[in-house]
PDB file of C-alpha atoms in Angstrom:
ATOM      1  CA  MET A  10      23.106  39.112  44.131  1.00  0.00           C
ATOM      2  CA  ARG A  11      23.128  41.102  40.599  1.00  0.00           C
ATOM      3  CA  ARG A  12      26.649  40.031  39.970  1.00  0.00           C
ATOM      4  CA  ALA A  13      25.277  35.772  40.618  1.00  0.00           C
ATOM      5  CA  ILE A  14      22.509  36.785  37.571  1.00  0.00           C
ATOM      6  CA  ALA A  15      25.095  38.580  35.423  1.00  0.00           C
ATOM      7  CA  LEU A  16      27.317  35.727  35.887  1.00  0.00           C
ATOM      8  CA  LEU A  17      24.551  33.123  35.006  1.00  0.00           C
ATOM      9  CA  MET A  18      23.255  34.990  31.919  1.00  0.00           C
ATOM     10  CA  LEU A  19      26.911  35.274  30.573  1.00  0.00           C
ATOM     11  CA  VAL A  20      27.492  31.246  31.431  1.00  0.00           C
ATOM     12  CA  THR A  21      24.392  30.556  29.119  1.00  0.00           C
ATOM     13  CA  ALA A  22      25.089  32.778  26.338  1.00  0.00           C
ATOM     14  CA  SER A  23      28.871  31.307  25.880  1.00  0.00           C
ATOM     15  CA  ALA A  24      27.593  27.907  26.213  1.00  0.00           C
ATOM     16  CA  VAL A  25      24.820  28.605  23.227  1.00  0.00           C
ATOM     17  CA  ALA A  26      27.167  30.534  21.263  1.00  0.00           C
ATOM     18  CA  CYS A  27      29.316  27.662  21.543  1.00  0.00           C
ATOM     19  CA  GLY A  28      26.796  25.132  20.234  1.00  0.00           C
ATOM     20  CA  GLY A  29      25.419  23.726  23.809  1.00  0.00           C
ATOM     21  CA  ALA A  30      22.165  23.549  24.741  1.00  0.00           C
ATOM     22  CA  SER A  31      20.134  26.260  25.051  1.00  0.00           C
ATOM     23  CA  PRO A  32      18.659  27.233  29.227  1.00  0.00           C
ATOM     24  CA  ALA A  33      15.326  25.794  27.588  1.00  0.00           C
ATOM     25  CA  ALA A  34      16.558  22.677  25.733  1.00  0.00           C
ATOM     26  CA  ALA A  35      18.945  21.708  29.413  1.00  0.00           C
ATOM     27  CA  THR A  36      15.710  21.876  31.251  1.00  0.00           C
ATOM     28  CA  THR A  37      13.474  19.712  28.793  1.00  0.00           C
ATOM     29  CA  PRO A  38      13.984  15.933  28.767  1.00  0.00           C
ATOM     30  CA  SER A  39      14.475  14.049  25.618  1.00  0.00           C
ATOM     31  CA  PRO A  40      12.234  11.964  24.819  1.00  0.00           C
ATOM     32  CA  VAL A  41      12.463   8.267  25.688  1.00  0.00           C
ATOM     33  CA  ALA A  42      12.144   6.050  22.680  1.00  0.00           C
ATOM     34  CA  SER A  43       9.365   3.306  22.785  1.00  0.00           C
ATOM     35  CA  PRO A  44      10.128  -0.401  23.437  1.00  0.00           C
ATOM     36  CA  SER A  45       8.038  -1.534  20.814  1.00  0.00           C
ATOM     37  CA  PRO A  46       7.980   0.601  18.037  1.00  0.00           C
ATOM     38  CA  SER A  47       4.425  -0.094  16.041  1.00  0.00           C
ATOM     39  CA  PRO A  48       5.098  -2.047  13.013  1.00  0.00           C
ATOM     40  CA  SER A  49       5.727  -0.456   9.744  1.00  0.00           C
ATOM     41  CA  PRO A  50       4.156  -1.569   6.679  1.00  0.00           C
ATOM     42  CA  THR A  51       5.529  -4.178   4.384  1.00  0.00           C
ATOM     43  CA  GLY A  52       5.331  -4.402   0.650  1.00  0.00           C
ATOM     44  CA  GLN A  53       5.834  -6.378  -2.224  1.00  0.00           C
ATOM     45  CA  GLN A  54       5.167  -6.594  -6.101  1.00  0.00           C
ATOM     46  CA  PHE A  55       3.901  -8.715  -8.161  1.00  0.00           C
ATOM     47  CA  ALA A  56       3.398  -9.159 -12.408  1.00  0.00           C
ATOM     48  CA  LEU A  57      -0.449  -8.564 -14.038  1.00  0.00           C
ATOM     49  CA  GLY A  58      -0.203  -9.838 -17.184  1.00  0.00           C
ATOM     50  CA  GLY A  59      -2.628  -9.632 -19.921  1.00  0.00           C
ATOM     51  CA  ILE A  60      -4.667 -12.396 -21.199  1.00  0.00           C
ATOM     52  CA  HIS A  61      -6.530 -11.318 -24.125  1.00  0.00           C
ATOM     53  CA  THR A  62      -5.065  -7.876 -24.174  1.00  0.00           C
ATOM     54  CA  SER A  63      -1.564  -6.554 -24.655  1.00  0.00           C
ATOM     55  CA  ALA A  64      -2.017  -4.640 -21.362  1.00  0.00           C
ATOM     56  CA  SER A  65       0.246  -5.058 -18.710  1.00  0.00           C
ATOM     57  CA  GLY A  66       0.664  -4.082 -15.302  1.00  0.00           C
ATOM     58  CA  LYS A  67       2.298  -4.413 -11.759  1.00  0.00           C
ATOM     59  CA  ILE A  68       0.556  -5.510  -8.500  1.00  0.00           C
ATOM     60  CA  PHE A  69       1.355  -3.662  -5.417  1.00  0.00           C
ATOM     61  CA  VAL A  70       0.763  -5.538  -2.031  1.00  0.00           C
ATOM     62  CA  THR A  71       0.708  -3.780   1.364  1.00  0.00           C
ATOM     63  CA  THR A  72      -0.043  -5.405   4.700  1.00  0.00           C
ATOM     64  CA  THR A  73      -0.287  -4.043   8.347  1.00  0.00           C
ATOM     65  CA  PRO A  74      -1.033  -6.830  11.081  1.00  0.00           C
ATOM     66  CA  THR A  75      -4.910  -6.366  10.433  1.00  0.00           C
ATOM     67  CA  SER A  76      -5.372  -5.424   6.593  1.00  0.00           C
ATOM     68  CA  THR A  77      -4.189  -6.107   3.151  1.00  0.00           C
ATOM     69  CA  THR A  78      -4.268  -3.290   0.165  1.00  0.00           C
ATOM     70  CA  ILE A  79      -3.828  -4.051  -2.966  1.00  0.00           C
ATOM     71  CA  GLU A  80      -2.906  -1.348  -5.615  1.00  0.00           C
ATOM     72  CA  LEU A  81      -3.044  -2.419  -9.186  1.00  0.00           C
ATOM     73  CA  ILE A  82      -0.966   0.310 -11.513  1.00  0.00           C
ATOM     74  CA  VAL A  83      -2.026  -0.419 -15.250  1.00  0.00           C
ATOM     75  CA  THR A  84      -1.094   0.353 -18.984  1.00  0.00           C
ATOM     76  CA  GLY A  85      -2.211  -0.539 -21.910  1.00  0.00           C
ATOM     77  CA  LEU A  86      -6.178  -0.693 -21.464  1.00  0.00           C
ATOM     78  CA  GLY A  87      -8.603   1.039 -23.897  1.00  0.00           C
ATOM     79  CA  SER A  88      -8.729   4.245 -23.271  1.00  0.00           C
ATOM     80  CA  ASP A  89     -11.812   5.400 -20.731  1.00  0.00           C
ATOM     81  CA  THR A  90     -12.534   1.908 -19.738  1.00  0.00           C
ATOM     82  CA  SER A  91     -13.447   0.220 -16.399  1.00  0.00           C
ATOM     83  CA  HIS A  92     -13.008  -3.020 -15.438  1.00  0.00           C
ATOM     84  CA  VAL A  93     -14.253  -5.337 -12.701  1.00  0.00           C
ATOM     85  CA  SER A  94     -11.043  -6.753 -10.271  1.00  0.00           C
ATOM     86  CA  HIS A  95     -11.258  -9.015  -7.827  1.00  0.00           C
ATOM     87  CA  ILE A  96      -8.712 -11.497  -5.599  1.00  0.00           C
ATOM     88  CA  HIS A  97      -9.582 -15.128  -5.945  1.00  0.00           C
ATOM     89  CA  SER A  98      -8.281 -18.021  -4.275  1.00  0.00           C
ATOM     90  CA  GLY A  99      -6.029 -20.174  -6.380  1.00  0.00           C
ATOM     91  CA  THR A 100      -3.704 -19.414  -9.248  1.00  0.00           C
ATOM     92  CA  CYS A 101      -3.937 -18.039 -12.514  1.00  0.00           C
ATOM     93  CA  GLN A 102      -3.166 -21.476 -14.070  1.00  0.00           C
ATOM     94  CA  GLN A 103      -5.538 -23.256 -11.187  1.00  0.00           C
ATOM     95  CA  PRO A 104      -8.231 -20.599 -10.878  1.00  0.00           C
ATOM     96  CA  GLY A 105     -10.417 -20.576  -7.640  1.00  0.00           C
ATOM     97  CA  GLY A 106     -13.482 -18.380  -6.555  1.00  0.00           C
ATOM     98  CA  ILE A 107     -13.818 -15.026  -5.803  1.00  0.00           C
ATOM     99  CA  LEU A 108     -12.314 -14.410  -1.957  1.00  0.00           C
ATOM    100  CA  TYR A 109     -12.279 -10.354  -1.962  1.00  0.00           C
ATOM    101  CA  ALA A 110     -14.193  -7.850  -4.250  1.00  0.00           C
ATOM    102  CA  LEU A 111     -11.358  -4.861  -5.484  1.00  0.00           C
ATOM    103  CA  ASN A 112     -12.236  -1.312  -6.626  1.00  0.00           C
ATOM    104  CA  GLN A 113     -12.788  -1.135 -10.391  1.00  0.00           C
ATOM    105  CA  VAL A 114      -9.826  -0.865 -12.415  1.00  0.00           C
ATOM    106  CA  VAL A 115     -11.122   2.842 -14.417  1.00  0.00           C
ATOM    107  CA  ALA A 116      -8.777   3.573 -17.414  1.00  0.00           C
ATOM    108  CA  ASP A 117      -8.111   6.738 -18.363  1.00  0.00           C
ATOM    109  CA  GLY A 118      -8.182   8.183 -21.751  1.00  0.00           C
ATOM    110  CA  SER A 119      -4.894   6.789 -22.182  1.00  0.00           C
ATOM    111  CA  GLY A 120      -5.418   3.285 -21.233  1.00  0.00           C
ATOM    112  CA  ALA A 121      -3.608   3.867 -17.986  1.00  0.00           C
ATOM    113  CA  ALA A 122      -4.911   2.696 -14.076  1.00  0.00           C
ATOM    114  CA  ASP A 123      -4.558   3.067 -10.978  1.00  0.00           C
ATOM    115  CA  THR A 124      -6.559   1.990  -8.064  1.00  0.00           C
ATOM    116  CA  ARG A 125      -5.846   0.923  -4.736  1.00  0.00           C
ATOM    117  CA  THR A 126      -8.099  -1.152  -2.342  1.00  0.00           C
ATOM    118  CA  THR A 127      -7.343  -2.103   1.619  1.00  0.00           C
ATOM    119  CA  ILE A 128      -9.379  -5.364   2.594  1.00  0.00           C
ATOM    120  CA  GLN A 129      -9.391  -6.581   6.639  1.00  0.00           C
ATOM    121  CA  ALA A 130      -7.298 -10.159   5.748  1.00  0.00           C
ATOM    122  CA  LYS A 131      -3.958 -10.968   6.163  1.00  0.00           C
ATOM    123  CA  TYR A 132      -1.470 -11.721   3.664  1.00  0.00           C
ATOM    124  CA  PRO A 133       0.029 -13.655   3.116  1.00  0.00           C
ATOM    125  CA  ALA A 134      -3.067 -16.341   3.457  1.00  0.00           C
ATOM    126  CA  ALA A 135      -3.064 -18.859   6.066  1.00  0.00           C
ATOM    127  CA  SER A 136      -3.542 -21.703   3.832  1.00  0.00           C
ATOM    128  CA  GLY A 137      -3.998 -21.224   0.065  1.00  0.00           C
ATOM    129  CA  ARG A 138      -2.811 -19.103  -2.638  1.00  0.00           C
ATOM    130  CA  TRP A 139      -4.220 -16.070  -3.870  1.00  0.00           C
ATOM    131  CA  TYR A 140      -4.718 -14.325  -7.382  1.00  0.00           C
ATOM    132  CA  VAL A 141      -5.797 -10.995  -8.925  1.00  0.00           C
ATOM    133  CA  VAL A 142      -8.065 -10.670 -11.936  1.00  0.00           C
ATOM    134  CA  VAL A 143      -8.656  -7.681 -13.517  1.00  0.00           C
ATOM    135  CA  HIS A 144     -11.977  -8.921 -15.828  1.00  0.00           C
ATOM    136  CA  ALA A 145     -12.852  -7.509 -19.519  1.00  0.00           C
ATOM    137  CA  GLY A 146     -15.877  -5.002 -18.422  1.00  0.00           C
ATOM    138  CA  PRO A 147     -17.063  -2.707 -15.555  1.00  0.00           C
ATOM    139  CA  ASP A 148     -19.385  -5.723 -14.705  1.00  0.00           C
ATOM    140  CA  MET A 149     -20.017  -9.608 -14.505  1.00  0.00           C
ATOM    141  CA  GLN A 150     -22.428  -9.826 -17.382  1.00  0.00           C
ATOM    142  CA  GLY A 151     -21.627 -12.152 -20.121  1.00  0.00           C
ATOM    143  CA  ALA A 152     -17.959 -11.512 -22.091  1.00  0.00           C
ATOM    144  CA  ASN A 153     -17.150  -9.000 -19.612  1.00  0.00           C
ATOM    145  CA  ALA A 154     -16.862 -11.663 -17.135  1.00  0.00           C
ATOM    146  CA  THR A 155     -13.604 -12.900 -19.022  1.00  0.00           C
ATOM    147  CA  TYR A 156     -10.777 -12.669 -17.249  1.00  0.00           C
ATOM    148  CA  LEU A 157      -8.529  -9.839 -19.216  1.00  0.00           C
ATOM    149  CA  MET A 158      -5.454  -9.992 -16.584  1.00  0.00           C
ATOM    150  CA  CYS A 159      -3.885 -11.996 -14.191  1.00  0.00           C
ATOM    151  CA  GLY A 160      -1.717 -12.169 -11.388  1.00  0.00           C
ATOM    152  CA  ASN A 161      -0.371 -14.439  -9.063  1.00  0.00           C
ATOM    153  CA  LEU A 162       0.143 -13.509  -5.546  1.00  0.00           C
TER     154      LEU A 162
END
């Protein structure tokens, strides 16, 4: 019996030394791949252009089956400023009403901003077009409601 155990240990050690499986790996079943992997997010990029500003930026749209994330990356805003932003129906050339509020676009001391909002809606919309607006100020009062930047999705 001792010889059988010693022989088994010698064979196992040789297999491991030559790149074979360890005894634990030989008895552990390998994971089975899921037949239908969960969908991974997909992304698109759009330009965000200045209307009454030299600021510019990009809109990143990432979708899942149940939500859409909008990220706005902007440079050239006034330093330490805050701006209301929305998704509207229509296009920059044919404006429509507000569909979804986005998080405030808050510029740092150098005029750069990066904000991300997730909405519970699918993009692209089943019908119609969307566009993103960054307004001139931190609220929709008076001149602050003016479109500072616009980008079609």
